[in-house]
mmCIF file of C-alpha atoms and ligand atoms in Angstrom:
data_model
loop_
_atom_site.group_PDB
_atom_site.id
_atom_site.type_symbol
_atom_site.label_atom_id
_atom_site.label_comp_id
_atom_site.label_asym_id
_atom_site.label_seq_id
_atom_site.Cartn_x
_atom_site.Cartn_y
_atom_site.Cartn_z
ATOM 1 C CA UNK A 23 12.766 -7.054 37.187
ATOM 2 C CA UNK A 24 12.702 -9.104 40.448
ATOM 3 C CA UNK A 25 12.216 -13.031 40.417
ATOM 4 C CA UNK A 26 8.684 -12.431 39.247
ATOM 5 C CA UNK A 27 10.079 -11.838 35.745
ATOM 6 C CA UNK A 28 10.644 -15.461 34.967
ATOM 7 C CA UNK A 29 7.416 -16.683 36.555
ATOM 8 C CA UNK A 30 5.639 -13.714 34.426
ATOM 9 C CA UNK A 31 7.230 -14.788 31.454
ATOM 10 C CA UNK A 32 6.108 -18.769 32.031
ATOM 11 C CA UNK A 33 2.926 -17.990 32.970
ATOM 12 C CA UNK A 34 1.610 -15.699 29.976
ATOM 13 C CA UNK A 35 4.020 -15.715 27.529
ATOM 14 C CA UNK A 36 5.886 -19.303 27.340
ATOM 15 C CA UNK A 37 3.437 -22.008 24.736
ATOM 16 C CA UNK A 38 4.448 -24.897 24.151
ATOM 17 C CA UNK A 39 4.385 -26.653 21.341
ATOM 18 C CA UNK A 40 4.687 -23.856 18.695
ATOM 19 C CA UNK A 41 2.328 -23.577 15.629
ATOM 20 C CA UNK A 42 5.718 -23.092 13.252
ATOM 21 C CA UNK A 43 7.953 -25.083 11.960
ATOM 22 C CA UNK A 44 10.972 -22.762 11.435
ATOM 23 C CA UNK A 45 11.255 -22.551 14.855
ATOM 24 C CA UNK A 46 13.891 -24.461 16.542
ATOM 25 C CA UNK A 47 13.940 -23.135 20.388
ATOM 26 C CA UNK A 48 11.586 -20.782 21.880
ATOM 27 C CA UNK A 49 11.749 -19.005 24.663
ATOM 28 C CA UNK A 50 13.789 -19.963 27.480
ATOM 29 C CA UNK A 51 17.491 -19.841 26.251
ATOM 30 C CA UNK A 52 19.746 -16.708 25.482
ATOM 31 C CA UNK A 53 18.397 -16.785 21.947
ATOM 32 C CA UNK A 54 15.742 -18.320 20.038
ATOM 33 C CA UNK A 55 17.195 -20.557 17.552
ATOM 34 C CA UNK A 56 15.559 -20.412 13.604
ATOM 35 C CA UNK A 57 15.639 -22.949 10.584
ATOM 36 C CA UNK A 58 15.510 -20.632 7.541
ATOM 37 C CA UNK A 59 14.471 -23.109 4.947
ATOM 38 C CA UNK A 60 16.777 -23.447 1.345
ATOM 39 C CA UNK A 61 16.099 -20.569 -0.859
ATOM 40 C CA UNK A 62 14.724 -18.173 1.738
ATOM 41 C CA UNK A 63 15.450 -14.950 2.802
ATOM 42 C CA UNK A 64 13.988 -13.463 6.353
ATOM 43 C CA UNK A 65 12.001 -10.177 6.040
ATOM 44 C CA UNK A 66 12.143 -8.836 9.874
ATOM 45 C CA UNK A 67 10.414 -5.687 10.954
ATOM 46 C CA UNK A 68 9.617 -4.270 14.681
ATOM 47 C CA UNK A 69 7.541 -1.694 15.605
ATOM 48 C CA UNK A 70 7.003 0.541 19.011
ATOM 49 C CA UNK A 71 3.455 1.342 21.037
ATOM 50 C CA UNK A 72 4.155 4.052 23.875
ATOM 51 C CA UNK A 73 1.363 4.727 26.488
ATOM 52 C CA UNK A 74 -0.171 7.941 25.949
ATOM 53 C CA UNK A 75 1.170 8.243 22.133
ATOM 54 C CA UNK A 76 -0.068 4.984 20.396
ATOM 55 C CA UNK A 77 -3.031 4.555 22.936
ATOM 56 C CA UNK A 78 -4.792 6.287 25.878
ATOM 57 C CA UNK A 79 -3.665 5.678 29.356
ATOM 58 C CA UNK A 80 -6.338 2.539 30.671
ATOM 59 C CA UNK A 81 -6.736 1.687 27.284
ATOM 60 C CA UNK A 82 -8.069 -2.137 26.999
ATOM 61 C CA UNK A 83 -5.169 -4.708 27.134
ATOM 62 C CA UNK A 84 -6.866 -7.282 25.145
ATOM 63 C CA UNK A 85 -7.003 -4.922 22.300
ATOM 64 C CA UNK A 86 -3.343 -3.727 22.759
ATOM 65 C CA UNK A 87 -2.157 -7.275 22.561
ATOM 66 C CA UNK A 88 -3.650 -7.808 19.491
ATOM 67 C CA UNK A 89 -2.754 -4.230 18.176
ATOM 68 C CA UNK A 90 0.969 -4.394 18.808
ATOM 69 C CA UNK A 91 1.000 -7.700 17.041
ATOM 70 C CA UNK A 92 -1.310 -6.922 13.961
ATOM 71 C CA UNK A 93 0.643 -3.258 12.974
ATOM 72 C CA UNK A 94 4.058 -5.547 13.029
ATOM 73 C CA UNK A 95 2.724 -8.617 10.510
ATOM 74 C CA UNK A 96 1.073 -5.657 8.345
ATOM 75 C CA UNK A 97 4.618 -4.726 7.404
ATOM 76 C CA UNK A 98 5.640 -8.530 7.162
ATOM 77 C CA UNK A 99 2.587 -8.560 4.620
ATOM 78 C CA UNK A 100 3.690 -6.038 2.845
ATOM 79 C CA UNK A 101 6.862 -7.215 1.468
ATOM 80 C CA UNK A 102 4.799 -10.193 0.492
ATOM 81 C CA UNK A 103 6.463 -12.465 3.418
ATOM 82 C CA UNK A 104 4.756 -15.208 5.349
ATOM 83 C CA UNK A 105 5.102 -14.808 8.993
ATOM 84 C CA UNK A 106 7.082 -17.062 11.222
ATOM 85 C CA UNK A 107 7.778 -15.691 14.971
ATOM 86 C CA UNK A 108 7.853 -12.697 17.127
ATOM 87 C CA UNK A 109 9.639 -11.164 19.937
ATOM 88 C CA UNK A 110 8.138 -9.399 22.180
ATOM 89 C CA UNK A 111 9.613 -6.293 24.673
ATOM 90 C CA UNK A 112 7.180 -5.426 27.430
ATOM 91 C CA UNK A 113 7.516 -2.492 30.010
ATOM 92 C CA UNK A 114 5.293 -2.355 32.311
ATOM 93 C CA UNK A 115 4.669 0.114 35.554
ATOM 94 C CA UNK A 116 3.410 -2.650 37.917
ATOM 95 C CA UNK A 117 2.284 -6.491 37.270
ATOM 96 C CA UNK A 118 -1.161 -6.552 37.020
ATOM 97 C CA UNK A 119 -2.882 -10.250 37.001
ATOM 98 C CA UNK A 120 -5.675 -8.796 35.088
ATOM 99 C CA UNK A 121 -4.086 -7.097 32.662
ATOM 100 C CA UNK A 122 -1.217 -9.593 31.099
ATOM 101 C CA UNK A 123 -3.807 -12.202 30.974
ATOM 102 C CA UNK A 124 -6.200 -10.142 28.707
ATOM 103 C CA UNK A 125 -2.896 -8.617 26.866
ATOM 104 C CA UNK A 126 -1.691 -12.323 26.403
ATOM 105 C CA UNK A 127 -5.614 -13.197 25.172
ATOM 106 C CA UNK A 128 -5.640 -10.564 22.288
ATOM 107 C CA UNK A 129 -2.138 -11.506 21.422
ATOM 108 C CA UNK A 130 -2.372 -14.997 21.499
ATOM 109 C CA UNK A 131 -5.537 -15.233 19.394
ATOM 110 C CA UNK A 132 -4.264 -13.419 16.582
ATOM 111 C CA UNK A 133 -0.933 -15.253 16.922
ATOM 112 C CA UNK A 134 -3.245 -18.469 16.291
ATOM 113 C CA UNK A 135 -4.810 -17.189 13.344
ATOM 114 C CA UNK A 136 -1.352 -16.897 11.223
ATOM 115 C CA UNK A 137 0.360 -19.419 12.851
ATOM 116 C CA UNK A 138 3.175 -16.993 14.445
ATOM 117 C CA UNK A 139 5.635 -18.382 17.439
ATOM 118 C CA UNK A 140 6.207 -15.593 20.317
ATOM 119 C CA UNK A 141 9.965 -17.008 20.499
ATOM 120 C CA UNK A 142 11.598 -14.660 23.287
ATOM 121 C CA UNK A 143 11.668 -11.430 24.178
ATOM 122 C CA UNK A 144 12.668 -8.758 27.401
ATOM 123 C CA UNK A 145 10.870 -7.713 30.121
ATOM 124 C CA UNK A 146 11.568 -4.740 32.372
ATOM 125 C CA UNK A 147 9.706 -2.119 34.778
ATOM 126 C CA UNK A 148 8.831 1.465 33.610
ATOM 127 C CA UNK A 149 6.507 3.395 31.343
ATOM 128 C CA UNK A 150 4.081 1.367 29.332
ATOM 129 C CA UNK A 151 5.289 0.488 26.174
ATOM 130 C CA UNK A 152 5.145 -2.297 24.261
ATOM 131 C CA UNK A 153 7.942 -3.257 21.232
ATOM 132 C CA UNK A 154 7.459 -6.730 19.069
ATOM 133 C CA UNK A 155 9.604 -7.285 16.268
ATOM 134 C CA UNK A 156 8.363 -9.893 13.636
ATOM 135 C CA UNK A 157 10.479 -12.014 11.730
ATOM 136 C CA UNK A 158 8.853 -13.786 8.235
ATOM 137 C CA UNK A 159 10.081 -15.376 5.130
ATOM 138 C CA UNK A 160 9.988 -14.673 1.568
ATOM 139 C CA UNK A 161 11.754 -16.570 -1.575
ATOM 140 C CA UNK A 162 14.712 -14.905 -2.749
ATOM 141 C CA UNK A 163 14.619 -11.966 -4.346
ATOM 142 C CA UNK A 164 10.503 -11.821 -4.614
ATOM 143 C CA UNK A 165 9.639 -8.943 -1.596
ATOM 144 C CA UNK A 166 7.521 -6.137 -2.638
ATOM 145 C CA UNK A 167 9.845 -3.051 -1.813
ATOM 146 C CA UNK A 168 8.675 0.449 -1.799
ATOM 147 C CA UNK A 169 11.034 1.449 -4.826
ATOM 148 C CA UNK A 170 9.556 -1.162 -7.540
ATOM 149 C CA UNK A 171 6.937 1.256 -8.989
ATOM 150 C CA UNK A 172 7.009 2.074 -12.669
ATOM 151 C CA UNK A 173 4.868 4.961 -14.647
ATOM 152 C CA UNK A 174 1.942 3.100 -16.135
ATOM 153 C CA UNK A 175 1.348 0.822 -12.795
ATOM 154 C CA UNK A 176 -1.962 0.863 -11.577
ATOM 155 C CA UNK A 177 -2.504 1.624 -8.104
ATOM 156 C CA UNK A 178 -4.768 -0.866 -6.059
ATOM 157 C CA UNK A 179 -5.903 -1.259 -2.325
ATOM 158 C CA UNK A 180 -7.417 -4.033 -0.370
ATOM 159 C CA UNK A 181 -10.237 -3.681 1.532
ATOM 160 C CA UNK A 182 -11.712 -0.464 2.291
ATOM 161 C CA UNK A 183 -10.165 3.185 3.447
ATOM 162 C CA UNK A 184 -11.377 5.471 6.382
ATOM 163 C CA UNK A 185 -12.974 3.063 8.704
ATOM 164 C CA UNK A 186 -10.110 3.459 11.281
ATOM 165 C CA UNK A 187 -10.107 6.738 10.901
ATOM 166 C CA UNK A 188 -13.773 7.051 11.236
ATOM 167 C CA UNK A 189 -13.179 4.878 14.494
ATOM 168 C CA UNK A 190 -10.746 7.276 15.773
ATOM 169 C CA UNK A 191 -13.295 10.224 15.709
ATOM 170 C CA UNK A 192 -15.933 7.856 17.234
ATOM 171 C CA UNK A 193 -13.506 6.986 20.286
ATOM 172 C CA UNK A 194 -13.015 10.720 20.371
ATOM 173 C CA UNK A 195 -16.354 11.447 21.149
ATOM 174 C CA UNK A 196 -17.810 11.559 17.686
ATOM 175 C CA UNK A 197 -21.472 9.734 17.393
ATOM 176 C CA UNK A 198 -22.889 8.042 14.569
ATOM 177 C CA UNK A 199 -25.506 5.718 14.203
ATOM 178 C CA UNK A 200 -23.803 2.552 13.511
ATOM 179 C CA UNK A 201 -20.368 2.872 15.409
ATOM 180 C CA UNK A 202 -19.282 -0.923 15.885
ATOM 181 C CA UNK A 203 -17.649 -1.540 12.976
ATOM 182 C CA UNK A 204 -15.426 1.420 12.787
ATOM 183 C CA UNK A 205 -14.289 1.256 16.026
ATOM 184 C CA UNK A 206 -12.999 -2.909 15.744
ATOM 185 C CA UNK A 207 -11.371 -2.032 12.518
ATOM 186 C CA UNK A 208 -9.244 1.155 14.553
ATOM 187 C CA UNK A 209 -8.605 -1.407 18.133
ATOM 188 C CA UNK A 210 -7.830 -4.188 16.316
ATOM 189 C CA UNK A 211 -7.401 -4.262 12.536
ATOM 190 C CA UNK A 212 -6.308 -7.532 10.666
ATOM 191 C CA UNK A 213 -2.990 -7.990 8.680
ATOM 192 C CA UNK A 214 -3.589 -8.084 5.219
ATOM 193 C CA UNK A 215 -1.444 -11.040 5.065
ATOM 194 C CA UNK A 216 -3.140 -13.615 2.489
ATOM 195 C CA UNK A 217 -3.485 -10.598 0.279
ATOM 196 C CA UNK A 218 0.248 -9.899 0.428
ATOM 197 C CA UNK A 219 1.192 -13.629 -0.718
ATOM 198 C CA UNK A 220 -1.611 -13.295 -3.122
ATOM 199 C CA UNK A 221 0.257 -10.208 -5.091
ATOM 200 C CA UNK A 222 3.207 -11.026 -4.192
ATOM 201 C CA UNK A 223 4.341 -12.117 -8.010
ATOM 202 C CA UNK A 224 2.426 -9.731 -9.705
ATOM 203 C CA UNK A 225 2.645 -6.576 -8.236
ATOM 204 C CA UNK A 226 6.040 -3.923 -8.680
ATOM 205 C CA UNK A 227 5.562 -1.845 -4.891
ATOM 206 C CA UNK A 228 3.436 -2.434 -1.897
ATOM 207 C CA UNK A 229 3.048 -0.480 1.259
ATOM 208 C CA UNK A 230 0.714 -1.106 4.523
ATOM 209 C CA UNK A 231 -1.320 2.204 5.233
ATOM 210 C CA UNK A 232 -0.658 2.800 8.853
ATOM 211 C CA UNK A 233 -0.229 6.817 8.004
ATOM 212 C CA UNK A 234 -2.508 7.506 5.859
ATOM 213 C CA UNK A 235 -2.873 6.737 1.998
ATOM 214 C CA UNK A 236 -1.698 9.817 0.646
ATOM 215 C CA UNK A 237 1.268 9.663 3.269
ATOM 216 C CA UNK A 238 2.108 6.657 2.327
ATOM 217 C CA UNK A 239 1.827 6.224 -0.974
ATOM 218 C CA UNK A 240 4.149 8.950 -1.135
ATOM 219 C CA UNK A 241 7.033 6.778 0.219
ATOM 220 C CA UNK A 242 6.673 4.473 -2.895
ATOM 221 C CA UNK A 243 6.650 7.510 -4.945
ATOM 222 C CA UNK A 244 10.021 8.733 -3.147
ATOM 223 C CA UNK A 245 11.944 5.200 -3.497
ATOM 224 C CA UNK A 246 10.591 4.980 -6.930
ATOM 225 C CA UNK A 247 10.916 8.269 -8.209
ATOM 226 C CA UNK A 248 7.832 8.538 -10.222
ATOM 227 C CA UNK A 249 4.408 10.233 -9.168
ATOM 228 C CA UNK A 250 0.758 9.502 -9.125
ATOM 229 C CA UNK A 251 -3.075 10.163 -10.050
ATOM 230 C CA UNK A 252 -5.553 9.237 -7.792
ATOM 231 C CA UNK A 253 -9.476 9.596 -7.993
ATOM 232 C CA UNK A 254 -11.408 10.244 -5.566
ATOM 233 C CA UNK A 255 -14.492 8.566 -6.880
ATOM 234 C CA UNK A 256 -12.681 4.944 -7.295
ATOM 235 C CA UNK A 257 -11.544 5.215 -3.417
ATOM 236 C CA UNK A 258 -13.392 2.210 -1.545
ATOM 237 C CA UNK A 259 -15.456 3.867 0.824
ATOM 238 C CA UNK A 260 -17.902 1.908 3.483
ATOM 239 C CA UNK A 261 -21.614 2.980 3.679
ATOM 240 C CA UNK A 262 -20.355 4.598 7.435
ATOM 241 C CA UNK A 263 -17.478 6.543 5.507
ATOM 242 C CA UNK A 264 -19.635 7.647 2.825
ATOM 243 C CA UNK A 265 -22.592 8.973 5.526
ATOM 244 C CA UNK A 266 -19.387 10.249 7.579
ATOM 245 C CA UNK A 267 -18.229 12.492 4.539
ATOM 246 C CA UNK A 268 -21.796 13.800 3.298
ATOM 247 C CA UNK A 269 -22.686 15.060 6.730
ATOM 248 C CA UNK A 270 -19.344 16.682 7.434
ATOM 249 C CA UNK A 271 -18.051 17.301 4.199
ATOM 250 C CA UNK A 272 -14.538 16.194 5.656
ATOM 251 C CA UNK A 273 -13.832 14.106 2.163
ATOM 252 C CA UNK A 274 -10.094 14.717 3.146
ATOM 253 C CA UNK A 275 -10.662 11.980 6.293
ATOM 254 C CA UNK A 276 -9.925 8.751 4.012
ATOM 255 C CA UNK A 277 -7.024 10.040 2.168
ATOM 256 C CA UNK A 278 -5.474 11.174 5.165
ATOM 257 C CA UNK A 279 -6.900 8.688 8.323
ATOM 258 C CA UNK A 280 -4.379 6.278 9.435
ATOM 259 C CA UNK A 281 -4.404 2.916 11.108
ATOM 260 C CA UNK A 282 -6.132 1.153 8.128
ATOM 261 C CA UNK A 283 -3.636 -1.263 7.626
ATOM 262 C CA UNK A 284 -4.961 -2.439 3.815
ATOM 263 C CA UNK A 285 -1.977 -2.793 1.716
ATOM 264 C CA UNK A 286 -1.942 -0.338 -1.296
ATOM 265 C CA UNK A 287 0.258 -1.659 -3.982
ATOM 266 C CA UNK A 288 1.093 -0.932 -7.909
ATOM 267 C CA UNK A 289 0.788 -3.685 -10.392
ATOM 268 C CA UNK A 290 1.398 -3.579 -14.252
ATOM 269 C CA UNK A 291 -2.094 -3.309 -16.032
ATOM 270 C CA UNK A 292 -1.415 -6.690 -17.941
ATOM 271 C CA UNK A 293 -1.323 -8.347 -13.986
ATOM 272 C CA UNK A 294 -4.230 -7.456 -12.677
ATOM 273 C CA UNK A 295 -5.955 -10.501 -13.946
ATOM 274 C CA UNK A 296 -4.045 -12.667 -12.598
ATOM 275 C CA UNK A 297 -4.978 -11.567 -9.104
ATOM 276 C CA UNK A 298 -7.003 -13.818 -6.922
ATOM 277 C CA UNK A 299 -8.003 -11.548 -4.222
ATOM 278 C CA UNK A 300 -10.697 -8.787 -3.909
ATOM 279 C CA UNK A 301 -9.395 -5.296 -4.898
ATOM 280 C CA UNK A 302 -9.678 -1.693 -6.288
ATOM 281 C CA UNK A 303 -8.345 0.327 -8.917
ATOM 282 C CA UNK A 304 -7.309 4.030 -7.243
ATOM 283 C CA UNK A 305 -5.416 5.490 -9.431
ATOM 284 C CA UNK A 306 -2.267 5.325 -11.871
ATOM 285 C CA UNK A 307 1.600 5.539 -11.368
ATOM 286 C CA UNK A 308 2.870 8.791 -13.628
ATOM 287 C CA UNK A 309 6.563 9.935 -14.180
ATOM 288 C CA UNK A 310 5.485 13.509 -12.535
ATOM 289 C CA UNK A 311 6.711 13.995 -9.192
ATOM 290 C CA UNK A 312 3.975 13.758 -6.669
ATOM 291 C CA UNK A 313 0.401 13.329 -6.141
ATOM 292 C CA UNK A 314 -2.421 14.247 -7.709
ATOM 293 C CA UNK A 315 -5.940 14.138 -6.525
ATOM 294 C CA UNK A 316 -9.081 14.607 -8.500
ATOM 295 C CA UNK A 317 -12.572 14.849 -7.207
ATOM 296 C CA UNK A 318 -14.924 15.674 -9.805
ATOM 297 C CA UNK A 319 -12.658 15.370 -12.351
ATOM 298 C CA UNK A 320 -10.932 18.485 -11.227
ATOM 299 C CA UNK A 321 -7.592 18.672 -9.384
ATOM 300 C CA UNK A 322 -7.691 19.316 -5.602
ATOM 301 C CA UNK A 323 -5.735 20.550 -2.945
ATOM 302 C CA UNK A 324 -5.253 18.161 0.673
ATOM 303 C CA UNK A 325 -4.747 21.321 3.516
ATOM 304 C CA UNK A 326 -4.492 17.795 5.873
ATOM 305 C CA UNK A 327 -1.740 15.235 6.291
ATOM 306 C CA UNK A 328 -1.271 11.703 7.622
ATOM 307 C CA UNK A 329 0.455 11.243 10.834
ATOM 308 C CA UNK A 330 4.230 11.588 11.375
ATOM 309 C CA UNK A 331 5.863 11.970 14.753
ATOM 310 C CA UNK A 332 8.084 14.788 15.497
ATOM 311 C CA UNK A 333 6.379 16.730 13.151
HETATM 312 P P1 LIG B 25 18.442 -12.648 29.232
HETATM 313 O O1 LIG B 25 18.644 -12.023 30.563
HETATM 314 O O2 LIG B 25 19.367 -13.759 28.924
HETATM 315 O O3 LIG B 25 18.278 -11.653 28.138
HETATM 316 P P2 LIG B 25 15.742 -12.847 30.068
HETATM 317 O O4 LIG B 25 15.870 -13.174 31.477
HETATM 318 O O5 LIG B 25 15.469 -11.447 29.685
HETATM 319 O O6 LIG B 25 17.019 -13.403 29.308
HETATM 320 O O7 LIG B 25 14.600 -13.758 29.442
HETATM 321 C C1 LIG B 25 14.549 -15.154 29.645
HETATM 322 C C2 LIG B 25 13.846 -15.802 28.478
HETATM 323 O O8 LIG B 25 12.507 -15.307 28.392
HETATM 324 C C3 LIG B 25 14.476 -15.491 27.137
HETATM 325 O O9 LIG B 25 14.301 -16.617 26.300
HETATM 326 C C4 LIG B 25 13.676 -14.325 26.631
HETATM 327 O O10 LIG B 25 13.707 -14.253 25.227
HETATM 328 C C5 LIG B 25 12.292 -14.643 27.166
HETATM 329 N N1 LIG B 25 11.448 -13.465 27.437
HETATM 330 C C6 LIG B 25 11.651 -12.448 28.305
HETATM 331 N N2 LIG B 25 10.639 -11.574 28.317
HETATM 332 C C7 LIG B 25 9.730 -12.024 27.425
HETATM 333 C C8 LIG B 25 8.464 -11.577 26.976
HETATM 334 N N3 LIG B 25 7.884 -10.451 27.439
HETATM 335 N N4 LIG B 25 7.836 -12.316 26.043
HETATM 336 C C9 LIG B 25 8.398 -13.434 25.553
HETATM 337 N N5 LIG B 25 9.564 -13.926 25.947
HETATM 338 C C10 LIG B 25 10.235 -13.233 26.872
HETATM 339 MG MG1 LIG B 26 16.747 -9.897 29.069
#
């Protein structure tokens, strides 16, 4: 970009002081310099919103500043890390005022809440799309990866599954009665990050559900090589899910909505008392390949499927 970059960059982006103490220089040099503390290791993750494939053309910039920001520390929470600092790539068509300043609101606030540096980035003229990597730290040897699941785990969630999906339908144009709370949890949902420090030494596997459950549970089934049960009946469903489901009959919708962003994870039985955060039992880690869902205590068949691109 022209001059305006670096004026663009000092006047949304650059905060000084920082809220973390890792960081050693922010933005402003070639590189962004890092103290990772003795017996750390850095869990780093980035993730990609394109205009017109993430969100809607004019979709709110406040909400895409905190959107881009929370799907990134979901995946830092769950490996079980604790966030430090992000970087931020921004293309944008033109420079509107209006616009960075509500994009740099969203962003910032949730920034504020986990205590995350913005420590550099890029910034460039084209197509919107926004890229953030996130950088966090764990101890040594403790992240939750996807291939730590063992037959016997019991599979948990946090929080509660559909509501982003429901949101989805009502931005599509579907109406229900009480429509606010579906819709915040699809614009801006909240990284389950307390939870993933919370089961960090107690549970095997973790994933975030950004898919869809069944989707991606799956991938912890793949890296583990083992398979699941789920029941239906034990999924946490909100009062608007459940009304959702008995006036469509779409019971599919929370096994297969994305953008949820709880952290389903497997945890030996004899563990789950030591957990100090809200959760619930969905189902149970097998050695048969694949999932299984039951509904009525009979086995069903999903005809839908999480989200994938290219597919
Ligand atoms: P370089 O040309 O050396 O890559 P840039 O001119 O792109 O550096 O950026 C100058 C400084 O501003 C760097 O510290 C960079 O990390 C930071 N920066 C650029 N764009 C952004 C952005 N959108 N958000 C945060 N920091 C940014
Ligand atoms: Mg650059």
């Amino acid at each position: 970009m022209s001059t305006g970059e670096f004026g663009l960059i000092d006047r949304y982006f650059k905060k000084i002081p920082g809220f973390n103490a890792a960081v050693k220089l922010g933005i402003g040099d070639d590189c962004a310099l890092l103290d990772i503390p003795e017996g750390y290791e850095l869990a780093l993750t980035t993730d990609t919103m394109v205009e017109g494939i993430h969100f809607l053309p004019g979709a709110d910039p406040e909400t895409l500043g905190h959107k881009i920001l929370a799907v990134n520390l979901s995946d830092l929470a769950s490996m079980g890390a604790r966030p430090v600092s992000v970087m931020l790539a921004l293309t944008l068509p033109t420079v509107y005022d209006s616009w960075l300043t509500a994009f740099a609101k969203g962003f910032f606030s949730l920034a504020e809440c986990f205590q995350v540096d913005l420590i550099g980035g890029d910034t460039t003229r084209g197509p919107l799309t926004l890229t953030l990597q996130a950088l966090g730290l764990i101890p040594k040897g403790k992240a939750l990866k996807r291939s730590a699941a063992k037959a016997g785990d019991i599979i948990c969630m946090t929080g509660s599954l559909g509501d982003a999906g429901l949101g989805l339908k009502i931005a599509q144009g579907l109406t229900i009665a009480d429509s606010a709370t579906s819709l915040q949890r699809f614009h801006t949902p909240m990284p389950r990050i307390a939870e993933g420090l919370a089961i960090r030494d107690h549970a095997h596997a973790c994933i975030d559900i950004s898919d869809g459950l069944v989707a991606d549970l799956k991938h912890i089934l793949k890296a583990s090589g083992v398979g699941a049960h789920l029941e239906w009946e034990r999924l946490p469903l909100s009062n608007a899910v459940k009304h959702y489901i008995d006036t469509t009959g779409d019971w599919q919708m929370p096994l297969v909505a994305g953008d949820d962003y709880e952290l389903c994870f497997t945890i030996p039985e004899a563990n789950l008392s030591a957990l100090s955060i809200p959760y619930t039992a969905i189902g149970r880690i097998d050695q048969d390949q694949g999932v299984r869902i039951y509904k009525s205590a009979t086995l069903q068949t999903l005809t839908q499927q999480g989200y994938e691109h290219f597919s």
